[in-house]
Short mmCIF file of C-alpha atoms in Angstrom, two decimals:
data_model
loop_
_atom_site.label_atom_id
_atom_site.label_comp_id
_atom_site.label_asym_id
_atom_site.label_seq_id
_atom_site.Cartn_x
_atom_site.Cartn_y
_atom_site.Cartn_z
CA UNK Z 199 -0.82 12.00 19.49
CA UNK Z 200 -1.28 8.52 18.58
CA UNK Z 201 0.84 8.98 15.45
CA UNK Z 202 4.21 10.09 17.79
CA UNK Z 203 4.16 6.10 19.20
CA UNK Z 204 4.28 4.81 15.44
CA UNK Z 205 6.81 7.56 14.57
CA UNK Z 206 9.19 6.32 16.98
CA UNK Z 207 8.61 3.02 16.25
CA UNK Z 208 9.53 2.86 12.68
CA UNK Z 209 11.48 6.63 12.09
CA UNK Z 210 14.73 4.86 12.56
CA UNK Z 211 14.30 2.42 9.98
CA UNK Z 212 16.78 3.30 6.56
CA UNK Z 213 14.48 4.41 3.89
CA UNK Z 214 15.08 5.33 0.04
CA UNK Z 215 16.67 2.27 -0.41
CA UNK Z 216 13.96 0.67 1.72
CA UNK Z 217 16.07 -1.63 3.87
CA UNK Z 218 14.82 -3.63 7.17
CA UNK Z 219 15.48 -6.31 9.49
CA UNK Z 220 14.47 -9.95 7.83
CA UNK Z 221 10.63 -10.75 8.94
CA UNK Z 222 10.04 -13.98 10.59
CA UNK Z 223 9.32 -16.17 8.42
CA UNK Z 224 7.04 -18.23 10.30
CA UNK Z 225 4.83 -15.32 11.26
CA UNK Z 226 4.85 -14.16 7.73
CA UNK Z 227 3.70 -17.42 6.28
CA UNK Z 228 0.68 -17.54 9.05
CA UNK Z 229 -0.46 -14.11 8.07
CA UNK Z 230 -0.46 -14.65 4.46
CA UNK Z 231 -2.30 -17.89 4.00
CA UNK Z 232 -5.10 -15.99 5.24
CA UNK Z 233 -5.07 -14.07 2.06
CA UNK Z 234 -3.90 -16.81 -0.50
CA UNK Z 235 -5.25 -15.70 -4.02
CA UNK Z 236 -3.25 -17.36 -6.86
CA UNK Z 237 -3.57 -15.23 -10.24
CA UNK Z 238 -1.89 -16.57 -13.60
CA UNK Z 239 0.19 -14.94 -15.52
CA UNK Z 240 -0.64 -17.12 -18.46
CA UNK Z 241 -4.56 -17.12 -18.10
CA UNK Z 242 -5.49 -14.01 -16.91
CA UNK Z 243 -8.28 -15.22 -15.04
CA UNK Z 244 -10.12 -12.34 -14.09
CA UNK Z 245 -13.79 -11.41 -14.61
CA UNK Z 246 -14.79 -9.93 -18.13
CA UNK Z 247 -15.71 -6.40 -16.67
CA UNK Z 248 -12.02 -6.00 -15.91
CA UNK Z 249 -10.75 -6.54 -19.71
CA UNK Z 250 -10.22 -2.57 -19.77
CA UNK Z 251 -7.41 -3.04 -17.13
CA UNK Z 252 -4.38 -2.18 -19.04
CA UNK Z 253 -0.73 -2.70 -18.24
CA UNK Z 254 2.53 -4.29 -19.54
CA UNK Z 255 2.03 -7.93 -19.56
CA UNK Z 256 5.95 -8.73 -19.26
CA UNK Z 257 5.41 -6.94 -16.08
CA UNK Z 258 2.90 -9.40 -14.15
CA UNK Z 259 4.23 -12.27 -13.14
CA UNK Z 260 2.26 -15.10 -10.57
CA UNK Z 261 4.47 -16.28 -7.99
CA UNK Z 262 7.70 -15.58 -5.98
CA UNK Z 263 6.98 -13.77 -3.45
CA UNK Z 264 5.29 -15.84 -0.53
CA UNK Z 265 1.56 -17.22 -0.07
CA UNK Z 266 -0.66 -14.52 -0.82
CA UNK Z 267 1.36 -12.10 -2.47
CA UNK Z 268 1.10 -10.86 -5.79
CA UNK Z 269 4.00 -10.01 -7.80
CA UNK Z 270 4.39 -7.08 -10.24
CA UNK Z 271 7.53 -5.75 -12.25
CA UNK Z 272 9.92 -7.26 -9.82
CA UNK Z 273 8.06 -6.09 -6.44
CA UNK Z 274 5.42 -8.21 -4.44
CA UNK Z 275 1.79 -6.70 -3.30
CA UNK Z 276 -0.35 -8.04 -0.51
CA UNK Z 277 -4.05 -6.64 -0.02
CA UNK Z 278 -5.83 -7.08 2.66
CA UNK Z 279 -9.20 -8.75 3.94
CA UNK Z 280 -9.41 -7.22 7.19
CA UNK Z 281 -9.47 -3.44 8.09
CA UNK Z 282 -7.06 -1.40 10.13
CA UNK Z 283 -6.03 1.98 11.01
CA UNK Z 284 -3.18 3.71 9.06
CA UNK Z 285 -0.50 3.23 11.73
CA UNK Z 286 -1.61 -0.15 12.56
CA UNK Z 287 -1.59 -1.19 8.81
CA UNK Z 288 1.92 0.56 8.48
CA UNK Z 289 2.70 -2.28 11.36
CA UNK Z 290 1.57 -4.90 9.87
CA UNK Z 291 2.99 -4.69 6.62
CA UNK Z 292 7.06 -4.18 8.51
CA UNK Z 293 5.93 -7.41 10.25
CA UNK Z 294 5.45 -9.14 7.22
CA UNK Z 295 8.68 -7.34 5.78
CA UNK Z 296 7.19 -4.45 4.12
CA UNK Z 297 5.75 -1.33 4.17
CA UNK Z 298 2.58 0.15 2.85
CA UNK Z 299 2.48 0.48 -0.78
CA UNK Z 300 4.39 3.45 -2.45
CA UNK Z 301 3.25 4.47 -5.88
CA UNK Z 302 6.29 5.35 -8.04
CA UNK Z 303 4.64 4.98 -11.60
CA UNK Z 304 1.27 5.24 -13.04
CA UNK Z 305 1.35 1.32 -14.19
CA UNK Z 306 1.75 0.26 -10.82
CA UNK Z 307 -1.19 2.65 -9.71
CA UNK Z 308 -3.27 1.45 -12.33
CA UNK Z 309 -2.52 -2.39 -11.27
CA UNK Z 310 -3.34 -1.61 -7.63
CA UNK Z 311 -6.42 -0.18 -8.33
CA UNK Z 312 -7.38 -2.97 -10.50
CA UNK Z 313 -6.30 -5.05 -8.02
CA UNK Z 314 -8.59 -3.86 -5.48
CA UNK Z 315 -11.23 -4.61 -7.53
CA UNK Z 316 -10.84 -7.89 -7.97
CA UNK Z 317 -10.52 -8.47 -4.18
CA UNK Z 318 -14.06 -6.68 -3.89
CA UNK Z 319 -13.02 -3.83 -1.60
CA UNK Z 320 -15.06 -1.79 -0.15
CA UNK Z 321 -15.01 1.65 1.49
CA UNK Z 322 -10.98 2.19 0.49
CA UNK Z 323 -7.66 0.62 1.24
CA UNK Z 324 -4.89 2.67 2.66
CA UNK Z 325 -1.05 3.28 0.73
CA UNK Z 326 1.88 4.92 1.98
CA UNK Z 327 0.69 8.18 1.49
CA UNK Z 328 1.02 10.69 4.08
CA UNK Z 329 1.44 14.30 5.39
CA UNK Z 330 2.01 13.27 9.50
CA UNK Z 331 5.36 14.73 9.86
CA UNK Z 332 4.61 17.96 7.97
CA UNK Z 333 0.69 18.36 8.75
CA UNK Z 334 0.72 22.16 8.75
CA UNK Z 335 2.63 22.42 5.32
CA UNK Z 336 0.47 19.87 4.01
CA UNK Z 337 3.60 18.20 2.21
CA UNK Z 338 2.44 14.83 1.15
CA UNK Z 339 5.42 12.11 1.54
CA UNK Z 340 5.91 8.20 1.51
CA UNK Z 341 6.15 6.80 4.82
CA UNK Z 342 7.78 8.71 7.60
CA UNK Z 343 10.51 9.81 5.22
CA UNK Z 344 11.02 12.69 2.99
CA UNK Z 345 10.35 10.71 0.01
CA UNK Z 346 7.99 13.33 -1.68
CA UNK Z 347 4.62 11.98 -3.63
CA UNK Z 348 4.61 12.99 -7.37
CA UNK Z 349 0.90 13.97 -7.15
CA UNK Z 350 -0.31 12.29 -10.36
CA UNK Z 351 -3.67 10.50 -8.92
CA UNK Z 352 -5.72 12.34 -6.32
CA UNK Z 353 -9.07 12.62 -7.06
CA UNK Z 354 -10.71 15.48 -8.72
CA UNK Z 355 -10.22 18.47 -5.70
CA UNK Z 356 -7.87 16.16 -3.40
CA UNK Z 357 -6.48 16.60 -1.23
CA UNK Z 358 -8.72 18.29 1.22
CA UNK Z 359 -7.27 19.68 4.28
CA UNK Z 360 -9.07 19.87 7.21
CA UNK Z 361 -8.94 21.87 10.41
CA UNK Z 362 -9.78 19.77 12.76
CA UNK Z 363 -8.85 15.52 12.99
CA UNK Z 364 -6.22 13.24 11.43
CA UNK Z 365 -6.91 13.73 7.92
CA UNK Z 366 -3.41 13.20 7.09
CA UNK Z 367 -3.51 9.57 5.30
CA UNK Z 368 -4.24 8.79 2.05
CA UNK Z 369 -5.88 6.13 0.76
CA UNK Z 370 -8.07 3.84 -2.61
CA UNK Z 371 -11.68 5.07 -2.29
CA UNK Z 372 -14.22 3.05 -3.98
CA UNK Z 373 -16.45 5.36 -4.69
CA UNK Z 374 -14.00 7.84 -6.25
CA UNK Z 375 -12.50 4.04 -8.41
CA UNK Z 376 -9.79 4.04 -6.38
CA UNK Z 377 -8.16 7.49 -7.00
CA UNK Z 378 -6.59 8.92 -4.64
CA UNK Z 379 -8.54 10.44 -1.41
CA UNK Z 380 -7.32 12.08 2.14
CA UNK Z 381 -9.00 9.82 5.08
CA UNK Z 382 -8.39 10.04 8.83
CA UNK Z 383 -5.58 7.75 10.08
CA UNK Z 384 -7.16 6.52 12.90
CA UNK Z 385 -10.13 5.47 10.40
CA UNK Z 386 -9.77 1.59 10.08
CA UNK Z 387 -9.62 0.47 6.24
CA UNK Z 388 -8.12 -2.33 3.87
CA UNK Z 389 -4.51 -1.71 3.25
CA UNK Z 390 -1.70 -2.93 0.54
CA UNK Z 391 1.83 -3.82 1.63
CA UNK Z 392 4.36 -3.98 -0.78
CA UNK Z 393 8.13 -4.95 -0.89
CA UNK Z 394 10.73 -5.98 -3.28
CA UNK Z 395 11.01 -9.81 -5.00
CA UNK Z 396 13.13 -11.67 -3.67
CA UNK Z 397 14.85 -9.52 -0.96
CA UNK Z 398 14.54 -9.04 2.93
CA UNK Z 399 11.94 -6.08 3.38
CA UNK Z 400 13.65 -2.62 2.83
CA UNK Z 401 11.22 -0.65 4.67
CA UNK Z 402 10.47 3.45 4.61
CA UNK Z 403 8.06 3.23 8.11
#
């Protein structure tokens, strides 16, 4: 299966603490200006239908983590314009010293989800969340470590297993305002990377 060439890939990597080789910086910098979206800590420029958003302002801070990053109580966020699969979006975010987003609080899952809003996305955006290396015990974990999920944000039902296909990646859905939803990984959606300010990646993929 497709997901065994990504397992070996990125398996080897330390994980709780989240620790990787430093990205290239050069590559980095190219892939991010792509996605260069400046937000003010001080302003809090965003549109009117968003004033419900609520989270701890002495959290959200502009700046300091690279072109096109967002940072958020001491970690950095980058979401996507372009689509991917899961295991190609896991990829992407190590080469840019990350690793897809893991949700350890509800603020930060209520930020990301706002988040995606205000980038417009639509269809979904995958996160970390995944049951690959456990798919018959449907254990849902962070990466391809045994990092569990606190399941706090599924929508209503979720997640649905399935018999047959890859549903074994979670992901934002739109339609469901960004709760949490159980998608094919070989379906090709936004993603969010995250990582920590101010540190070489520490990865979990």
């Amino acid at each position: 299966m497709i997901w065994q060439h990504y397992k070996k890939k990125f398996i080897s990597q330390k994980s709780p603490n989240r620790t990787c080789p430093k990205m290239n910086i050069v590559i980095a910098v190219a892939l991010a200006l792509g996605v260069l979206v400046a937000v003010s800590e001080a302003s809090y420029d965003f549109a009117p239908k968003y004033r419900s958003f609520k989270y701890d302002a002495a959290k959200f801070v502009s700046g300091g983590c690279g072109p096109g990053w967002h940072q958020y109580n001491n970690r950095c966020y980058w979401f996507s314009r372009q689509k991917l699969n899961w295991y190609t979006a896991s990829m992407k975010c190590v080469a840019m010293g990350g690793y897809l987003v893991s949700i350890d609080q509800s603020h930060e899952n209520t930020y990301v989800r706002h988040m995606l809003s205000v980038y417009g996305v639509r269809g979904g955006s995958w996160l970390g969340l995944n049951d690959i290396l456990r798919p018959n015990k449907h254990r849902w974990c962070w990466g391809f470590v045994a990092k569990p999920c606190h399941k706090f944000d599924w929508y209503s039902n979720e997640p649905v297993y399935h018999e047959h296909g890859d549903y074994n990646c979670g992901m934002f859905k739109r339609s469901y305002k960004f709760h949490w939803h159980v998608d094919s990984c070989g379906q090709k959606n936004h993603y969010v990377c995250e990582k920590p300010l101010g540190k070489p990646c520490v990865c979990v993929y």
